[in-house]
Coordinates of C-alpha atoms and ligand atoms in Angstrom, one line a residue:
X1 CA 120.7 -21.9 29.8
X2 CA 120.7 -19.5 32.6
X3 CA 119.3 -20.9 35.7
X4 CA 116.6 -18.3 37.1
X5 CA 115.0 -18.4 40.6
X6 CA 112.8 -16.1 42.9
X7 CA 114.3 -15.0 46.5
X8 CA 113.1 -12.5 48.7
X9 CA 116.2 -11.9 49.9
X10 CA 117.3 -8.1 50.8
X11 CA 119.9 -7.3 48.1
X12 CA 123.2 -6.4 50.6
X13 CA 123.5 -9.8 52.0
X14 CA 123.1 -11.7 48.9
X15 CA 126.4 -13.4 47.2
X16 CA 126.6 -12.1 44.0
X17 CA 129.2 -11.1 40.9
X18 CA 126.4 -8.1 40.5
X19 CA 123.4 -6.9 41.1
X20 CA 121.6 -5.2 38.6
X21 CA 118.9 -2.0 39.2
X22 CA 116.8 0.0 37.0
X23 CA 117.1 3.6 36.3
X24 CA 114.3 5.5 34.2
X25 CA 114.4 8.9 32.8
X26 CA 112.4 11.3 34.9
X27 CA 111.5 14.5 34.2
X28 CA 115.0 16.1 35.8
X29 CA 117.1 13.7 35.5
X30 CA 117.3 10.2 36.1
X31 CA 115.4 8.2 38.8
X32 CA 116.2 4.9 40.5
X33 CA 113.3 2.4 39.6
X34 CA 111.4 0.7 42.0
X35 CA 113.1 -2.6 43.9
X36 CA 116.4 -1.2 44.1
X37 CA 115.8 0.9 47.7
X38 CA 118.2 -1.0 49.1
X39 CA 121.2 -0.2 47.5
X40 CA 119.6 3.8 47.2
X41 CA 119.7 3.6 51.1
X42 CA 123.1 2.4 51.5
X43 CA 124.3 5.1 48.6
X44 CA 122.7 7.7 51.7
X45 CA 119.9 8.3 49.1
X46 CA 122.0 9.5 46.9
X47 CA 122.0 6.7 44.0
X48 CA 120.1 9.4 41.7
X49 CA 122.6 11.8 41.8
X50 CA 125.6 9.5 41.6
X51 CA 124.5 7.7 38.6
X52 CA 123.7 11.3 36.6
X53 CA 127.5 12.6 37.8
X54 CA 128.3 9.1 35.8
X55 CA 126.5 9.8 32.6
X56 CA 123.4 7.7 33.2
X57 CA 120.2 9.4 32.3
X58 CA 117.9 6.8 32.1
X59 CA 117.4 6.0 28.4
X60 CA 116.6 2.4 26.8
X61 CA 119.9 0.6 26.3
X62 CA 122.3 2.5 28.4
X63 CA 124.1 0.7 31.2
X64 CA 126.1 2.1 33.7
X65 CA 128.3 0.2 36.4
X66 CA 129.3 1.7 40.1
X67 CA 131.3 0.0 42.6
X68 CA 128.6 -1.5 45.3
X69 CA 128.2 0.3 48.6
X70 CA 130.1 -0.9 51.7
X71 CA 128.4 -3.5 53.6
X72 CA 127.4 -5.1 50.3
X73 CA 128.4 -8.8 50.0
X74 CA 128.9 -8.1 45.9
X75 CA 131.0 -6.3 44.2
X76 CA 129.0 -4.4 41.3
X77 CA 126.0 -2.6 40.9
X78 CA 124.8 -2.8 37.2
X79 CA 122.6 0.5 36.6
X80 CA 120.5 -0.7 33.3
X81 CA 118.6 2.3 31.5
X82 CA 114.0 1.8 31.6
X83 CA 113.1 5.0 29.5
X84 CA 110.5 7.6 30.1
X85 CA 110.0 6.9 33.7
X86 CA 105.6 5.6 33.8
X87 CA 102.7 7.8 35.3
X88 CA 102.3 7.7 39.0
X89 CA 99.7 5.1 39.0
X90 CA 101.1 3.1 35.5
X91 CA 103.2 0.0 36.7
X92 CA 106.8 0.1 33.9
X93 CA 106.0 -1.3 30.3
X94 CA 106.8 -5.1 30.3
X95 CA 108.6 -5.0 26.9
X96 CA 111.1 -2.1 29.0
X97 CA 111.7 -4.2 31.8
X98 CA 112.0 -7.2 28.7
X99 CA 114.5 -5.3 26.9
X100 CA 116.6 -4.1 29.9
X101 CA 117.1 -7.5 31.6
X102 CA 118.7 -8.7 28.5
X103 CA 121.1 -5.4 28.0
X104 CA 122.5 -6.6 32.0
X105 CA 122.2 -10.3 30.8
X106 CA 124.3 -9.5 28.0
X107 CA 127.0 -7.5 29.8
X108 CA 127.3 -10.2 32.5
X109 CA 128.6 -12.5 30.2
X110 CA 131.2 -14.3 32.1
X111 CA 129.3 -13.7 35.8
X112 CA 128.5 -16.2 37.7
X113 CA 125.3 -15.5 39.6
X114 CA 123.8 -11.7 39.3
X115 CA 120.9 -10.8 41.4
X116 CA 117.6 -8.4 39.5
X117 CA 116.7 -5.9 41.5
X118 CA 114.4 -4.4 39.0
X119 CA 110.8 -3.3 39.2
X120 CA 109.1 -6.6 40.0
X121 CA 105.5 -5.6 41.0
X122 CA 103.6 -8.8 39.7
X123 CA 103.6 -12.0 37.6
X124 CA 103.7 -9.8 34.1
X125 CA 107.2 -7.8 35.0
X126 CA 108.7 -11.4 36.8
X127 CA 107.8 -13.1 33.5
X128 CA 109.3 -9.8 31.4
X129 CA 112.2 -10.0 33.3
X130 CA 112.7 -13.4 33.7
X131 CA 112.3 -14.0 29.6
X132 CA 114.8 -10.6 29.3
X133 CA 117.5 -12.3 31.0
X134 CA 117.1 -15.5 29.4
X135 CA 116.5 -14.2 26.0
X136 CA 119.9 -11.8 26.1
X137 CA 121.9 -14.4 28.3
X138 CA 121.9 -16.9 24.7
X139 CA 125.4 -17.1 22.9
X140 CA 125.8 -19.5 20.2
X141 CA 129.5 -20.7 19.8
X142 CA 129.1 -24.4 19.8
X143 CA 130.7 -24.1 16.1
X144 CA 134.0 -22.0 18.1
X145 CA 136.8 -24.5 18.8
X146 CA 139.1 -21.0 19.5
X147 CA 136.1 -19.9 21.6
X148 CA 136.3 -23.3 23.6
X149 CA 139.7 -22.2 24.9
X150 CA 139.2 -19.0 25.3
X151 CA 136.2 -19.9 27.8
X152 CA 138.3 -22.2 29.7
X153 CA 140.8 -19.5 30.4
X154 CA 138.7 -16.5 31.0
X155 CA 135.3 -17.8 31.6
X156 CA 133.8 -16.0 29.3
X157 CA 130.5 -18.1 29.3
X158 CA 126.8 -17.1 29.6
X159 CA 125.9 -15.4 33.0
X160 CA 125.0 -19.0 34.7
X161 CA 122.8 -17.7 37.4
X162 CA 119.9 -14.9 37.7
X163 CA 118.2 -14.5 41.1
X164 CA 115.1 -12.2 40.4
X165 CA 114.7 -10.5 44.2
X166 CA 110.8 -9.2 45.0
X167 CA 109.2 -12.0 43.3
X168 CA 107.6 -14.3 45.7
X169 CA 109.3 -18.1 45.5
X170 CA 106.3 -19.4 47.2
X171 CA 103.3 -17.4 45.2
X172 CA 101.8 -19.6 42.9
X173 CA 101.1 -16.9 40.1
X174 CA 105.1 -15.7 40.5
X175 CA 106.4 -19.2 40.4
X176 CA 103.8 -19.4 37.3
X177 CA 105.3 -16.9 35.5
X178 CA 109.2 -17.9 36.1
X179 CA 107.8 -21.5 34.7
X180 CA 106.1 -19.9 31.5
X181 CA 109.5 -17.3 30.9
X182 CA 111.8 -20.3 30.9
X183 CA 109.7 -22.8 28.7
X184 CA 109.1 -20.4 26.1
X185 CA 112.9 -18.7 26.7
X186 CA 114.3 -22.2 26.7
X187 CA 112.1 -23.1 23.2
X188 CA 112.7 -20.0 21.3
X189 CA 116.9 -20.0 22.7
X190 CA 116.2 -23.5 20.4
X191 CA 115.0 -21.7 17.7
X192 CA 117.9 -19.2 17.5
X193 CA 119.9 -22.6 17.4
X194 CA 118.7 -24.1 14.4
X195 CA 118.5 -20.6 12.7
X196 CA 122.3 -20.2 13.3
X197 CA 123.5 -23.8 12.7
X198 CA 125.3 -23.9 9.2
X199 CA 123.5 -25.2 6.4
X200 CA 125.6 -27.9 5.7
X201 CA 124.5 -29.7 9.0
X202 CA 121.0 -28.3 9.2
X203 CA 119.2 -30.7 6.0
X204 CA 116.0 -31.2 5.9
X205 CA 116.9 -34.5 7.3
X206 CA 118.7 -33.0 10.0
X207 CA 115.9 -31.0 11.2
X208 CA 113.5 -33.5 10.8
X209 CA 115.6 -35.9 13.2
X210 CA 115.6 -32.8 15.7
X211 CA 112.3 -32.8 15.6
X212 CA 111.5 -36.1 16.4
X213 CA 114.1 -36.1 19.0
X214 CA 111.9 -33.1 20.1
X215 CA 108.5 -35.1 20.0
X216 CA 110.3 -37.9 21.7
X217 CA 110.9 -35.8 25.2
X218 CA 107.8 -34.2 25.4
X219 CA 105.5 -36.8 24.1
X220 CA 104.0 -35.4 21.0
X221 CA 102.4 -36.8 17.7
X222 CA 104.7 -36.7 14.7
X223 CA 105.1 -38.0 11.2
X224 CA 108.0 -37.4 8.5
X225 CA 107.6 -37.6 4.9
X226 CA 110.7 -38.4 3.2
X227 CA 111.1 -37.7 -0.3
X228 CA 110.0 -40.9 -1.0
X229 CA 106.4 -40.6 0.8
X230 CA 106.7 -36.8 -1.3
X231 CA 106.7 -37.8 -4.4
X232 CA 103.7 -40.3 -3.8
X233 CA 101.5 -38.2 -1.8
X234 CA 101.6 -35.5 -5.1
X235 CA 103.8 -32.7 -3.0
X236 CA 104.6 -31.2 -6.4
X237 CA 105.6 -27.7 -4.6
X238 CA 107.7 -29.1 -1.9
X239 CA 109.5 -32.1 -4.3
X240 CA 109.6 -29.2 -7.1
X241 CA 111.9 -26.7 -4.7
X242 CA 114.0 -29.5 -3.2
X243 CA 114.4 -31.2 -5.9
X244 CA 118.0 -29.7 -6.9
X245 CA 119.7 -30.4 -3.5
X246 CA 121.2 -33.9 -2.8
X247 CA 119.7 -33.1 0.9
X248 CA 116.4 -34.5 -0.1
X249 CA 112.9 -32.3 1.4
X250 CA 110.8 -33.3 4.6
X251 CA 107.4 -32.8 5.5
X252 CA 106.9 -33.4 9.0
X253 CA 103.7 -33.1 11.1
X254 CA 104.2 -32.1 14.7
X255 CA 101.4 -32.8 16.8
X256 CA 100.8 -31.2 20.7
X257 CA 96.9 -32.4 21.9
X258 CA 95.1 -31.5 25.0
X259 CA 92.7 -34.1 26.2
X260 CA 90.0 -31.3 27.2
X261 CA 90.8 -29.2 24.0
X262 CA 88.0 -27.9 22.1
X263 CA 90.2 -25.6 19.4
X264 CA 92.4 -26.7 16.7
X265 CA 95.1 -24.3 15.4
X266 CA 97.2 -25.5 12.8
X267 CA 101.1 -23.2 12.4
X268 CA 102.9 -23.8 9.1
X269 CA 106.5 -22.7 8.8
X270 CA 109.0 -22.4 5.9
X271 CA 112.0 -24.5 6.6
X272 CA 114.2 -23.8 3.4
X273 CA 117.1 -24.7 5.0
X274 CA 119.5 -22.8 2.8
X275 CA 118.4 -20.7 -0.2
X276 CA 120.7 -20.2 -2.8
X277 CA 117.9 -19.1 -5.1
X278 CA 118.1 -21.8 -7.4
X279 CA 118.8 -21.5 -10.9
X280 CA 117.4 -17.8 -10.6
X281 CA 120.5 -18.0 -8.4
X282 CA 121.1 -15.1 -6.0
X283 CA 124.2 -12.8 -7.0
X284 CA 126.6 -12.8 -4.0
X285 CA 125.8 -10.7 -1.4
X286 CA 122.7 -12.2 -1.2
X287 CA 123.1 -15.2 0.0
X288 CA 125.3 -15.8 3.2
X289 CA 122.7 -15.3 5.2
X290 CA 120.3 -17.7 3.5
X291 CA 120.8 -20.4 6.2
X292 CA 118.1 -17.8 8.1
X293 CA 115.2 -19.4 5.3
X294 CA 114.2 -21.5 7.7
X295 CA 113.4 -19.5 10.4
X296 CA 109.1 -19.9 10.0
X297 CA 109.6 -23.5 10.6
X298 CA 112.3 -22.9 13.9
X299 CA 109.7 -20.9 14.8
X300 CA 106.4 -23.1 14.4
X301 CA 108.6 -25.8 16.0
X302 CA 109.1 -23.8 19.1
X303 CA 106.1 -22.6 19.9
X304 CA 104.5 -26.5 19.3
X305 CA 106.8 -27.6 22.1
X306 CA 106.5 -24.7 24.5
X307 CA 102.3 -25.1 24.0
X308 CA 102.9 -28.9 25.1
X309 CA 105.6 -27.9 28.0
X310 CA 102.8 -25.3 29.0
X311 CA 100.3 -27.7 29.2
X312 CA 97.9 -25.4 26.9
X313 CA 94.4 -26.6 26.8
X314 CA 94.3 -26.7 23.2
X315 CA 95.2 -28.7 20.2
X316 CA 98.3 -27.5 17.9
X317 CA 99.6 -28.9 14.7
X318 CA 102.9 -27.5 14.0
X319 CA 103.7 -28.7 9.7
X320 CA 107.4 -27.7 9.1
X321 CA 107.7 -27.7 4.9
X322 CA 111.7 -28.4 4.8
X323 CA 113.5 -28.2 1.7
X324 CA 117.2 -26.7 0.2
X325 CA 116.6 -24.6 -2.8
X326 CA 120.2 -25.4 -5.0
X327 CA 120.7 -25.2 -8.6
X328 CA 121.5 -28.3 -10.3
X329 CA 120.8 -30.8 -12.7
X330 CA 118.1 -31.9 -11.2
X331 CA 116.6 -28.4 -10.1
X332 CA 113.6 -27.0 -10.9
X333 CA 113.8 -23.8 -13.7
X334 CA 112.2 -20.8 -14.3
X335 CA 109.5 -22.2 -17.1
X336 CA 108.9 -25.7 -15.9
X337 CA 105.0 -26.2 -14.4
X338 CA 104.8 -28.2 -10.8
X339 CA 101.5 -30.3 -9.9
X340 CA 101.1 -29.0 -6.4
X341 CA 99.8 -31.3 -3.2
X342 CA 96.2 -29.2 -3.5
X343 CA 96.4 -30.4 -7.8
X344 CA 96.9 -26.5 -8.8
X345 CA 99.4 -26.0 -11.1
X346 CA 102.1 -23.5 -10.8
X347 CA 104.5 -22.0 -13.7
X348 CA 107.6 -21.5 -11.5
X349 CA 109.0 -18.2 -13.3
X350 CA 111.2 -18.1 -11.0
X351 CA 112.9 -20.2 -8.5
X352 CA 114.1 -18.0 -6.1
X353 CA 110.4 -17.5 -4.7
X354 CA 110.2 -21.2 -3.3
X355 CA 109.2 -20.5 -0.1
X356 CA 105.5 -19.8 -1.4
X357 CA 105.9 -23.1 -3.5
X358 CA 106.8 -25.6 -0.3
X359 CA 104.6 -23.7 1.8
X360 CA 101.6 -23.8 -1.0
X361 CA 101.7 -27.6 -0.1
X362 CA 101.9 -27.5 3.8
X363 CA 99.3 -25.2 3.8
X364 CA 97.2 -27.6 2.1
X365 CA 98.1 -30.2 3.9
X366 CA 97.1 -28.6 7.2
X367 CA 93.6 -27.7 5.7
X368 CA 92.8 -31.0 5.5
X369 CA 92.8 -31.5 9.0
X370 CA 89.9 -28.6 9.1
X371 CA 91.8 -26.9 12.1
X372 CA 89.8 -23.6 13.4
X373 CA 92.6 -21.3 12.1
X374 CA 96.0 -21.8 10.4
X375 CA 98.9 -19.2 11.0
X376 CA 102.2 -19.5 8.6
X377 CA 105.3 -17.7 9.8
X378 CA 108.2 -17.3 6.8
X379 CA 111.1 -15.3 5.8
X380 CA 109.3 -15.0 2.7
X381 CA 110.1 -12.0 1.0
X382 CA 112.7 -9.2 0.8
X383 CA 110.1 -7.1 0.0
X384 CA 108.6 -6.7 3.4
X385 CA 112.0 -6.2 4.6
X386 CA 112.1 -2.9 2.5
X387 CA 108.6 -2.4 3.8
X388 CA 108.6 -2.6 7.2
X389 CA 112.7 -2.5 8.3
X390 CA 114.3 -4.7 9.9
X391 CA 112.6 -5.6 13.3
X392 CA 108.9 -5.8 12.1
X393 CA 107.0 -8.4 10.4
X394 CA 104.3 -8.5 8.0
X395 CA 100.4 -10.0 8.9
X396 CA 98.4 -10.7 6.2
X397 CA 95.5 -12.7 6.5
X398 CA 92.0 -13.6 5.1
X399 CA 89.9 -12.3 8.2
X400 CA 90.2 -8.7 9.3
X401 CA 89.8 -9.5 13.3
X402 CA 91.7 -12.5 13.3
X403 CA 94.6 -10.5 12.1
X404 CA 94.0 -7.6 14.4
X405 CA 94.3 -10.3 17.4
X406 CA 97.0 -11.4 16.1
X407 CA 98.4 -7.8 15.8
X408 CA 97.1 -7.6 19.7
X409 CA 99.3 -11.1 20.8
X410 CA 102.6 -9.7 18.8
X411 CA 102.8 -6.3 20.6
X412 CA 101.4 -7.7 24.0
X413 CA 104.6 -9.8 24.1
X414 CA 106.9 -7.0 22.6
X415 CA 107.2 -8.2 18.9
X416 CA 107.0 -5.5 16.7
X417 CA 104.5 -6.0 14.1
X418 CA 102.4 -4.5 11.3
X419 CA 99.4 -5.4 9.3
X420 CA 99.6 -5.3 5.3
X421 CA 96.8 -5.8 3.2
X422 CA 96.1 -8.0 0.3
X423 CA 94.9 -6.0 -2.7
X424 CA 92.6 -8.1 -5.2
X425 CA 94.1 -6.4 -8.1
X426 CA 97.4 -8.0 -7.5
X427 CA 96.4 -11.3 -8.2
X428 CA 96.0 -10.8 -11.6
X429 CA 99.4 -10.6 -12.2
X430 CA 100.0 -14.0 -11.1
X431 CA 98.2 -14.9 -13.9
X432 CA 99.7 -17.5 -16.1
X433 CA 99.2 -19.0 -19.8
X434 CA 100.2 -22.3 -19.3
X435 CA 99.1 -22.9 -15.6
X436 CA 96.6 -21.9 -12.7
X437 CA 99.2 -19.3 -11.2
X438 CA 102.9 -18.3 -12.0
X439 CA 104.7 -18.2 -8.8
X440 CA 105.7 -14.5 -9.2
X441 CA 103.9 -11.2 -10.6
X442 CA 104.5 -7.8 -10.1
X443 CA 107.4 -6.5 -8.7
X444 CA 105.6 -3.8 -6.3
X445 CA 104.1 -5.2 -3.2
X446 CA 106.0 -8.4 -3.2
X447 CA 105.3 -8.7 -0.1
X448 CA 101.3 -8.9 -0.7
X449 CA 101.8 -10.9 -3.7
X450 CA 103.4 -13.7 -2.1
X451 CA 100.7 -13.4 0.2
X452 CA 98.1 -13.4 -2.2
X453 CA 99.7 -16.7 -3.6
X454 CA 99.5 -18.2 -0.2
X455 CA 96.1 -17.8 0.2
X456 CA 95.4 -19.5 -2.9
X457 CA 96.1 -23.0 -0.8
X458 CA 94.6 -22.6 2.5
X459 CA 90.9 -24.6 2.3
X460 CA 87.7 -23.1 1.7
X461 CA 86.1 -21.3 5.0
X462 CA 89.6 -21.8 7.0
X463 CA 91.1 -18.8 8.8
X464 CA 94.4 -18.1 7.8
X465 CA 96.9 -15.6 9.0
X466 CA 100.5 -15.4 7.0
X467 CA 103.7 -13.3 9.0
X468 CA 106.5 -12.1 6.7
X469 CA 109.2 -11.9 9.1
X470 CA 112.1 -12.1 6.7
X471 CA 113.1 -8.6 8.2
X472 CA 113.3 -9.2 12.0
X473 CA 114.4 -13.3 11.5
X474 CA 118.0 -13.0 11.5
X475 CA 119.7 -9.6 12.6
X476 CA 122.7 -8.8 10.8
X477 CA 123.7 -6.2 13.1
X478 CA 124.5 -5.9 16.3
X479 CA 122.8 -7.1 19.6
X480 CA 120.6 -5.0 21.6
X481 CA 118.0 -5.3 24.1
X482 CA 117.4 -9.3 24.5
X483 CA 118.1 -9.9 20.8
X484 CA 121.9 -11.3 20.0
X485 CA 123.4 -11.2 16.5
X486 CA 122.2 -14.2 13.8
X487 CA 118.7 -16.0 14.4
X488 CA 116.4 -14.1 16.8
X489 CA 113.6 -16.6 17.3
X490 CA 111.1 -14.0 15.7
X491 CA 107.2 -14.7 16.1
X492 CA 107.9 -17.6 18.7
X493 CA 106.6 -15.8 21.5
X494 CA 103.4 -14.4 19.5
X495 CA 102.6 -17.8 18.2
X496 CA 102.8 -19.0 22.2
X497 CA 100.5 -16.1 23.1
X498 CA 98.3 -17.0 19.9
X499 CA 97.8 -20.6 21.2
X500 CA 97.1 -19.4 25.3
X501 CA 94.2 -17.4 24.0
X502 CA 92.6 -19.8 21.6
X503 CA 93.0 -21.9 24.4
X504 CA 91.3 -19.6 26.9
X505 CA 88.5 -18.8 24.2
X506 CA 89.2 -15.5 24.1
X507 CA 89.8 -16.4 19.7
X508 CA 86.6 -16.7 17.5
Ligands
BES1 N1 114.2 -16.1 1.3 C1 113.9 -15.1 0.4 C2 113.4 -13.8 1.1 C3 114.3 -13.1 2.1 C4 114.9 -12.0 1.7 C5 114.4 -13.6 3.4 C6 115.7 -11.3 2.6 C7 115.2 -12.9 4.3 C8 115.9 -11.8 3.9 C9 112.8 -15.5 -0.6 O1 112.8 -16.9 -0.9 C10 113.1 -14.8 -1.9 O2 114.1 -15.0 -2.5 N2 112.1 -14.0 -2.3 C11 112.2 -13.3 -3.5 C12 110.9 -13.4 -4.3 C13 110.9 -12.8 -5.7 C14 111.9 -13.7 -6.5 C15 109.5 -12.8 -6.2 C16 112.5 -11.8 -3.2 O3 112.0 -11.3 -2.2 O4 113.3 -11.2 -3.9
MN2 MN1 114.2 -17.4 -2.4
ZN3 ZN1 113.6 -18.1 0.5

């Protein structure tokens, strides 16, 4: 990953491929943001005016690049576009700053070293910035052999260096924040890497292995149930959904404790680590994307690690329910009743709506423990995605204010987010003859039905909050801002901010 450091170094002496300033959209024209009076002075004062005769006007996204002034030891200025330049007195929006950091990350590709000259008044905007470059810096191509070559020629390679100037290397709170950006950068870069590794190397056991490889380095608690241990322990859902794949379902437990916590907070993820649909298979079209299905459980397993690299004072128990939904033989089919871990019985109608099923069984699991709140992050239905778009994710949960906080986290660290409710009336059409519950009703509000399934399996008196992000999971188009094509590491950094304020106490 890019390597990011402080300096307070004046930008025309520093050694750089670039450096990169911010330009906002004033109200006549564009204005040169804040930390880049350096190279305004050596343009005469006249940066404004040159960067409007080149187009620029400011807006989110746009990136303009100008030759560096004389006297300047690099080359390029890289102009990168802030939006609707803030009130007087209003510092710029951290999510801005966020978002154009990773548009210059992402154009630097193949830079060595670029210095940020962009509005960095405190620890918020270092951290914004920091995460922006790190977060739009990420390319995946270990899977490239031609891409292998291709690097070596051109160097066409992740920008390798980012000095951010204005920040203060020896402030404790600024050195804070550069240490928080790349822990949770570094974690949810991770994510993005198990999201886009093909299915056919990503099992359940393959994950699994990471994840102990994971709990290894950083010292945490974890336990794997094979399929073995499954079947014994009664995980009906999680056996029932895997059982069609010769990559046999996981269970594991992920444990992060904090000698001095006083808060439990349990995160459940679905981990389906290729969903075909099953026997209700999914016509093409549908399904090369499915390696994304286990982006709930990249995510939980993220954020578990960057609360233990953070040192959180609190107590977090990632469970990551991992299981490839095939048809086969030896699959599960629409009609046939599973024994879940909780002893419910489900009718599986049918068996393209597993991720309910495996989580049905982690959820109970993790309610065992009696943690103060559990949260479950899946790519669950396609009905949210119809809902809400593509970049926003679903919360549903059984408690009106712990939902609205958790509403609060996702937008506080720029995740766009949006709370769904879960109508009584459409449970009843989950309603079975043969069991407790059939794992699908109506068609309308899939999204709260699934929902309303899930809660079914979280224990009496727990808090529980479930995010649909099977919209912003995996984007199919093309990059912008900090977010690259394939997995995006969605929810990591709410779940993060979720587990700093239960730790601070500022949760229930
Ligand atoms: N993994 C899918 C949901 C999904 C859709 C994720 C699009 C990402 C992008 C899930 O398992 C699924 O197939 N859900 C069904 C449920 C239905 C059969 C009740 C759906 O949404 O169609
Ligand atoms: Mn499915
Ligand atoms: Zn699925």
């Amino acid at each position: 990953m890019t390597a990011l450091t402080l300096s307070t170094a004046a930008a025309p002496g520093l050694r750089a491929d670039a450096i990169v300033i911010g330009v906002a959209k004033g109200a006549k024209g564009p204005v040169v943001a804040p930390g880049a009076e350096a190279v305004d002075k050596a343009y005469d004062g006249r940066l404004a005016g040159v960067l409007e005769t080149l187009g620029a006007s400011g807006a989110e996204g746009e990136l303009t690049k100008l030759p560096a002034p004389a006297g300047f030891k690099a080359p390029l200025v890289v102009a990168v576009g802030l939006g609707a330049e803030p009130d007087k007195d209003a510092g710029y929006d951290a999510e801005a700053l966020r978002r154009a950091a990773g548009v210059a990350a992402r154009a630097l590709t193949g830079a060595r070293k670029a210095a940020f000259a962009l509005p960095a008044d405190g620890p918020g905007a270092i951290g914004a910035i920091g995460e922006g470059v790190l977060l739009g810096a990420y390319a995946f191509d270990s899977y490239k052999e031609s891409a292998k070559d291709a690097r070596a020629k051109n160097g066409k390679t992740p920008l390798a260096e980012a000095v951010l100037l204005g920040g203060k290397p020896r402030d404790a709170a600024h050195k804070g924040a550069v240490a928080r950006a790349v822990a949770v950068s570094e974690e949810l870069n991770r994510a993005r890497d198990l999201i886009n590794m093909p299915p056919n190397d990503l099992t359940p056991q393959a994950f699994a292995g990471i994840a102990q490889s994971a709990a290894k380095e950083h010292g945490l608690k974890i336990q794997v149930l094979d399929e073995k241990a499954l079947v014994k322990g009664g995980y009906g859902g999680i056996m029932g959904v895997g059982g069609g794949s010769a990559a046999t379902p996981r269970l594991v437990k992920l444990s992060y404790a904090h000698p001095k916590a006083d808060k439990h907070l349990a995160l459940v993820g679905k981990g389906i680590t290729y969903d075909s649909g099953g026997i209700s298979l999914k016509p093409a079209g549908h399904n090369e994307t499915m390696k994304c299905d286990m982006s709930g459980a990249a995510a939980v397993f993220a954020a578990v690690v960057a609360a233990a690299r953070l040192g959180l004072r609190v107590n977090v128990t990632g469970w990551l329910a991992l299981a490839e939904n095939m048809p086969s033989g030896s699959a599960v089919r629409p009609g046939d009743v599973l024994r879940m871990y909780s002893g419910k019985t489900v009718e599986v109608l049918n068996t393209d709506a597993e991720g309910r099923l495996v989580l049905g069984d982690a959820l109970w699991a993790a309610s065992q423990e009696a943690p103060d709140a559990i949260v479950d992050v899946a790519t669950l239905t396609g009905a949210m995605v119809l809902a809400l778009g593509s970049r926003t994710f679903g919360i549903m949960a059984n408690d009106d204010a712990f939902r609205t906080a958790l509403h609060e986290a996702a937008e506080e660290v720029g995740e766009p987010a949006w709370q769904m409710p879960l109508p009584e009336h459409l449970r009843k059409g989950m309603d079975s003859p043969v069991a407790d519950i059939a794992n699908m009703g109506e068609r309308m509000g899939g999204g709260l039905v699934a929902g309303l399934f899930l809660r079914e399996f979280v224990g009496e008196g727990i808090t529980w909050a479930h995010l649909d992000i099977a919209g912003p999971a995996f984007n199919e188009g093309g990059p912008f801002g900090y977010t690259p094509k394939g997995g995006t590491g969605s929810a990591v950094r709410t779940l993060v901010r979720l587990a700093e304020l239960t730790a601070a106490g500022d949760l229930g």
